[in-house]
Amino acid sequence: MCQALELARLSAAAGEVPVGAVLVLDNEMIGRGWNQPIGTHDPTAHAEVVALRAAAAYLGNYRLVGATLYVTLEPCPMCAGAIVHARVARVVFGAADLRTGAAGSIFNLLQSANLNHRAEVRGEVLAEECGTLLRDFFRARRIKPAGGEAVTLNVD
């Protein structure tokens, strides 16, 4: 999770929502990613998807059976769907997402009996550090510049 936090900090430095993700298989990092939808103009460039793509390319296989995904924010429904399709075995996340979380907070797509794969889920690992990074990022976006209007980032 510490590696994912470092990637989240890179994301924040680039002006992206600070989320980082690392995929590990047999104690080897096989993929990593950080949020990049703004810079790449790609709504699917969430940290988890970027990490899944990197891992699949590294292994030469879109199935990531046995892998563990560490991510600083609970996956959204899009990312949870990609995780299920990739057959990731385990997801460990930091901060819960009480707006769009799909690993148990709002939805539980990762463990749905209606889907053909279920991942083991462990939440709130380093949750305080992950949550603080996100809160600080959004707080900074809301600060009013001198003589200007509040700067906000819409992540809907």
PDB file of C-alpha atoms in Angstrom:
ATOM      1  CA  MET A   1       0.000   0.000   0.000  1.00  0.00           C
ATOM      2  CA  CYS A   2       2.946   2.302   0.591  1.00  0.00           C
ATOM      3  CA  GLN A   3       3.892   1.970  -3.088  1.00  0.00           C
ATOM      4  CA  ALA A   4       0.316   2.835  -4.075  1.00  0.00           C
ATOM      5  CA  LEU A   5       0.443   5.918  -1.843  1.00  0.00           C
ATOM      6  CA  GLU A   6       3.619   7.089  -3.589  1.00  0.00           C
ATOM      7  CA  LEU A   7       1.860   6.717  -6.940  1.00  0.00           C
ATOM      8  CA  ALA A   8      -1.134   8.652  -5.587  1.00  0.00           C
ATOM      9  CA  ARG A   9       1.228  11.491  -4.698  1.00  0.00           C
ATOM     10  CA  LEU A  10       2.510  11.484  -8.303  1.00  0.00           C
ATOM     11  CA  SER A  11      -1.091  11.715  -9.443  1.00  0.00           C
ATOM     12  CA  ALA A  12      -1.748  14.712  -7.194  1.00  0.00           C
ATOM     13  CA  ALA A  13       1.419  16.440  -8.397  1.00  0.00           C
ATOM     14  CA  ALA A  14       0.087  16.097 -11.961  1.00  0.00           C
ATOM     15  CA  GLY A  15      -3.234  17.681 -10.950  1.00  0.00           C
ATOM     16  CA  GLU A  16      -5.117  14.390 -11.010  1.00  0.00           C
ATOM     17  CA  VAL A  17      -7.242  13.000  -8.183  1.00  0.00           C
ATOM     18  CA  PRO A  18      -4.625  11.270  -5.974  1.00  0.00           C
ATOM     19  CA  VAL A  19      -5.254   7.573  -6.384  1.00  0.00           C
ATOM     20  CA  GLY A  20      -2.509   5.009  -6.889  1.00  0.00           C
ATOM     21  CA  ALA A  21      -2.631   1.268  -7.545  1.00  0.00           C
ATOM     22  CA  VAL A  22      -0.143  -1.601  -7.563  1.00  0.00           C
ATOM     23  CA  LEU A  23      -0.696  -5.188  -8.721  1.00  0.00           C
ATOM     24  CA  VAL A  24       1.389  -7.920  -7.125  1.00  0.00           C
ATOM     25  CA  LEU A  25       1.720 -11.574  -8.132  1.00  0.00           C
ATOM     26  CA  ASP A  26       3.983 -14.017  -6.276  1.00  0.00           C
ATOM     27  CA  ASN A  27       5.604 -11.137  -4.355  1.00  0.00           C
ATOM     28  CA  GLU A  28       6.502  -9.345  -7.611  1.00  0.00           C
ATOM     29  CA  MET A  29       5.044  -6.014  -8.689  1.00  0.00           C
ATOM     30  CA  ILE A  30       3.581  -6.695 -12.144  1.00  0.00           C
ATOM     31  CA  GLY A  31       1.673  -3.464 -12.734  1.00  0.00           C
ATOM     32  CA  ARG A  32       1.270   0.003 -11.335  1.00  0.00           C
ATOM     33  CA  GLY A  33      -0.861   2.988 -12.125  1.00  0.00           C
ATOM     34  CA  TRP A  34      -2.111   6.323 -10.948  1.00  0.00           C
ATOM     35  CA  ASN A  35      -5.103   8.387 -11.960  1.00  0.00           C
ATOM     36  CA  GLN A  36      -4.631   9.947 -15.398  1.00  0.00           C
ATOM     37  CA  PRO A  37      -8.068  10.703 -16.886  1.00  0.00           C
ATOM     38  CA  ILE A  38      -7.569  14.475 -17.021  1.00  0.00           C
ATOM     39  CA  GLY A  39      -4.123  14.455 -18.599  1.00  0.00           C
ATOM     40  CA  THR A  40      -4.866  11.653 -21.056  1.00  0.00           C
ATOM     41  CA  HIS A  41      -8.438  12.764 -21.851  1.00  0.00           C
ATOM     42  CA  ASP A  42      -9.455   9.186 -21.071  1.00  0.00           C
ATOM     43  CA  PRO A  43     -12.325   8.618 -18.637  1.00  0.00           C
ATOM     44  CA  THR A  44     -11.186   5.027 -18.127  1.00  0.00           C
ATOM     45  CA  ALA A  45      -7.656   5.971 -17.011  1.00  0.00           C
ATOM     46  CA  HIS A  46      -8.318   5.329 -13.331  1.00  0.00           C
ATOM     47  CA  ALA A  47      -5.361   4.065 -11.310  1.00  0.00           C
ATOM     48  CA  GLU A  48      -6.746   0.529 -11.154  1.00  0.00           C
ATOM     49  CA  VAL A  49      -7.341   0.277 -14.908  1.00  0.00           C
ATOM     50  CA  VAL A  50      -3.896   1.692 -15.696  1.00  0.00           C
ATOM     51  CA  ALA A  51      -2.338  -0.888 -13.336  1.00  0.00           C
ATOM     52  CA  LEU A  52      -4.434  -3.728 -14.813  1.00  0.00           C
ATOM     53  CA  ARG A  53      -3.351  -2.768 -18.336  1.00  0.00           C
ATOM     54  CA  ALA A  54       0.320  -2.649 -17.311  1.00  0.00           C
ATOM     55  CA  ALA A  55       0.105  -6.036 -15.559  1.00  0.00           C
ATOM     56  CA  ALA A  56      -1.681  -7.674 -18.496  1.00  0.00           C
ATOM     57  CA  ALA A  57       0.959  -6.356 -20.908  1.00  0.00           C
ATOM     58  CA  TYR A  58       3.752  -7.523 -18.607  1.00  0.00           C
ATOM     59  CA  LEU A  59       2.314 -11.044 -18.312  1.00  0.00           C
ATOM     60  CA  GLY A  60       1.044 -11.230 -21.873  1.00  0.00           C
ATOM     61  CA  ASN A  61      -2.345 -12.270 -20.557  1.00  0.00           C
ATOM     62  CA  TYR A  62      -5.450 -10.289 -19.633  1.00  0.00           C
ATOM     63  CA  ARG A  63      -6.245 -12.801 -16.893  1.00  0.00           C
ATOM     64  CA  LEU A  64      -4.429 -11.857 -13.708  1.00  0.00           C
ATOM     65  CA  VAL A  65      -5.306 -14.964 -11.724  1.00  0.00           C
ATOM     66  CA  GLY A  66      -3.793 -14.980  -8.256  1.00  0.00           C
ATOM     67  CA  ALA A  67      -2.845 -11.282  -8.289  1.00  0.00           C
ATOM     68  CA  THR A  68      -3.475  -8.818  -5.476  1.00  0.00           C
ATOM     69  CA  LEU A  69      -4.408  -5.218  -6.224  1.00  0.00           C
ATOM     70  CA  TYR A  70      -3.442  -2.555  -3.696  1.00  0.00           C
ATOM     71  CA  VAL A  71      -5.271   0.735  -4.291  1.00  0.00           C
ATOM     72  CA  THR A  72      -5.504   3.864  -2.164  1.00  0.00           C
ATOM     73  CA  LEU A  73      -9.241   4.408  -2.755  1.00  0.00           C
ATOM     74  CA  GLU A  74     -12.025   1.854  -2.898  1.00  0.00           C
ATOM     75  CA  PRO A  75     -12.649   0.923  -6.552  1.00  0.00           C
ATOM     76  CA  CYS A  76     -15.582   2.446  -8.421  1.00  0.00           C
ATOM     77  CA  PRO A  77     -18.045   0.260 -10.386  1.00  0.00           C
ATOM     78  CA  MET A  78     -16.055   0.606 -13.634  1.00  0.00           C
ATOM     79  CA  CYS A  79     -12.827  -0.479 -11.962  1.00  0.00           C
ATOM     80  CA  ALA A  80     -14.568  -3.260 -10.032  1.00  0.00           C
ATOM     81  CA  GLY A  81     -15.897  -4.614 -13.319  1.00  0.00           C
ATOM     82  CA  ALA A  82     -12.408  -4.599 -14.819  1.00  0.00           C
ATOM     83  CA  ILE A  83     -11.038  -6.314 -11.707  1.00  0.00           C
ATOM     84  CA  VAL A  84     -13.669  -9.054 -11.985  1.00  0.00           C
ATOM     85  CA  HIS A  85     -12.989  -9.559 -15.704  1.00  0.00           C
ATOM     86  CA  ALA A  86      -9.240  -9.796 -15.045  1.00  0.00           C
ATOM     87  CA  ARG A  87      -9.878 -12.412 -12.333  1.00  0.00           C
ATOM     88  CA  VAL A  88      -7.834 -10.556  -9.712  1.00  0.00           C
ATOM     89  CA  ALA A  89      -7.854 -12.699  -6.572  1.00  0.00           C
ATOM     90  CA  ARG A  90      -7.631 -10.038  -3.886  1.00  0.00           C
ATOM     91  CA  VAL A  91      -8.229  -6.295  -3.538  1.00  0.00           C
ATOM     92  CA  VAL A  92      -6.752  -4.301  -0.681  1.00  0.00           C
ATOM     93  CA  PHE A  93      -7.878  -0.680  -0.522  1.00  0.00           C
ATOM     94  CA  GLY A  94      -7.134   2.321   1.656  1.00  0.00           C
ATOM     95  CA  ALA A  95      -9.911   4.885   1.974  1.00  0.00           C
ATOM     96  CA  ALA A  96     -13.539   3.866   1.575  1.00  0.00           C
ATOM     97  CA  ASP A  97     -15.479   5.726  -1.127  1.00  0.00           C
ATOM     98  CA  LEU A  98     -18.857   6.594   0.335  1.00  0.00           C
ATOM     99  CA  ARG A  99     -20.071   8.037  -2.985  1.00  0.00           C
ATOM    100  CA  THR A 100     -19.224   5.370  -5.555  1.00  0.00           C
ATOM    101  CA  GLY A 101     -17.405   2.571  -3.736  1.00  0.00           C
ATOM    102  CA  ALA A 102     -17.975  -0.839  -5.319  1.00  0.00           C
ATOM    103  CA  ALA A 103     -16.081  -3.011  -2.837  1.00  0.00           C
ATOM    104  CA  GLY A 104     -18.671  -2.873  -0.090  1.00  0.00           C
ATOM    105  CA  SER A 105     -19.323   0.789   0.773  1.00  0.00           C
ATOM    106  CA  ILE A 106     -22.116   1.514  -1.725  1.00  0.00           C
ATOM    107  CA  PHE A 107     -22.041  -1.536  -3.997  1.00  0.00           C
ATOM    108  CA  ASN A 108     -20.275  -4.860  -3.584  1.00  0.00           C
ATOM    109  CA  LEU A 109     -19.517  -5.835  -7.159  1.00  0.00           C
ATOM    110  CA  LEU A 110     -16.267  -7.549  -6.205  1.00  0.00           C
ATOM    111  CA  GLN A 111     -18.133 -10.170  -4.211  1.00  0.00           C
ATOM    112  CA  SER A 112     -21.435 -10.340  -6.057  1.00  0.00           C
ATOM    113  CA  ALA A 113     -22.890 -13.819  -6.432  1.00  0.00           C
ATOM    114  CA  ASN A 114     -24.379 -12.589  -9.734  1.00  0.00           C
ATOM    115  CA  LEU A 115     -20.944 -12.342 -11.362  1.00  0.00           C
ATOM    116  CA  ASN A 116     -18.698 -15.168 -12.514  1.00  0.00           C
ATOM    117  CA  HIS A 117     -15.739 -14.177 -10.306  1.00  0.00           C
ATOM    118  CA  ARG A 118     -15.410 -12.860  -6.791  1.00  0.00           C
ATOM    119  CA  ALA A 119     -12.366 -11.219  -5.242  1.00  0.00           C
ATOM    120  CA  GLU A 120     -11.358 -11.292  -1.626  1.00  0.00           C
ATOM    121  CA  VAL A 121     -11.592  -7.745  -0.246  1.00  0.00           C
ATOM    122  CA  ARG A 122      -9.757  -6.064   2.596  1.00  0.00           C
ATOM    123  CA  GLY A 123     -10.549  -2.423   3.170  1.00  0.00           C
ATOM    124  CA  GLU A 124      -9.265   0.526   5.120  1.00  0.00           C
ATOM    125  CA  VAL A 125      -5.552  -0.389   5.054  1.00  0.00           C
ATOM    126  CA  LEU A 126      -3.650   2.843   5.763  1.00  0.00           C
ATOM    127  CA  ALA A 127      -7.070   4.470   5.451  1.00  0.00           C
ATOM    128  CA  GLU A 128      -6.079   7.593   7.376  1.00  0.00           C
ATOM    129  CA  GLU A 129      -3.076   8.330   5.150  1.00  0.00           C
ATOM    130  CA  CYS A 130      -5.041   7.617   1.967  1.00  0.00           C
ATOM    131  CA  GLY A 131      -8.012   9.689   3.111  1.00  0.00           C
ATOM    132  CA  THR A 132      -5.845  12.595   4.217  1.00  0.00           C
ATOM    133  CA  LEU A 133      -4.160  12.726   0.822  1.00  0.00           C
ATOM    134  CA  LEU A 134      -7.567  12.922  -0.895  1.00  0.00           C
ATOM    135  CA  ARG A 135      -9.018  15.466   1.553  1.00  0.00           C
ATOM    136  CA  ASP A 136      -5.959  17.715   1.269  1.00  0.00           C
ATOM    137  CA  PHE A 137      -6.091  17.537  -2.525  1.00  0.00           C
ATOM    138  CA  PHE A 138      -9.745  18.591  -2.691  1.00  0.00           C
ATOM    139  CA  ARG A 139      -9.326  21.214   0.038  1.00  0.00           C
ATOM    140  CA  ALA A 140      -6.553  22.838  -2.028  1.00  0.00           C
ATOM    141  CA  ARG A 141      -8.835  22.850  -5.088  1.00  0.00           C
ATOM    142  CA  ARG A 142     -11.495  24.783  -3.170  1.00  0.00           C
ATOM    143  CA  ILE A 143      -9.208  27.616  -2.038  1.00  0.00           C
ATOM    144  CA  LYS A 144     -10.129  30.950  -3.572  1.00  0.00           C
ATOM    145  CA  PRO A 145      -7.262  32.625  -5.433  1.00  0.00           C
ATOM    146  CA  ALA A 146      -6.777  36.360  -4.753  1.00  0.00           C
ATOM    147  CA  GLY A 147      -9.509  38.256  -6.592  1.00  0.00           C
ATOM    148  CA  GLY A 148     -10.851  35.113  -8.230  1.00  0.00           C
ATOM    149  CA  GLU A 149     -13.511  32.535  -7.825  1.00  0.00           C
ATOM    150  CA  ALA A 150     -13.152  29.269  -5.945  1.00  0.00           C
ATOM    151  CA  VAL A 151     -11.324  26.590  -7.854  1.00  0.00           C
ATOM    152  CA  THR A 152     -13.122  23.268  -7.698  1.00  0.00           C
ATOM    153  CA  LEU A 153     -12.599  19.939  -9.367  1.00  0.00           C
ATOM    154  CA  ASN A 154     -15.698  18.022 -10.326  1.00  0.00           C
ATOM    155  CA  VAL A 155     -14.998  14.283 -10.092  1.00  0.00           C
ATOM    156  CA  ASP A 156     -18.516  13.112 -10.927  1.00  0.00           C
TER     157      ASP A 156
END
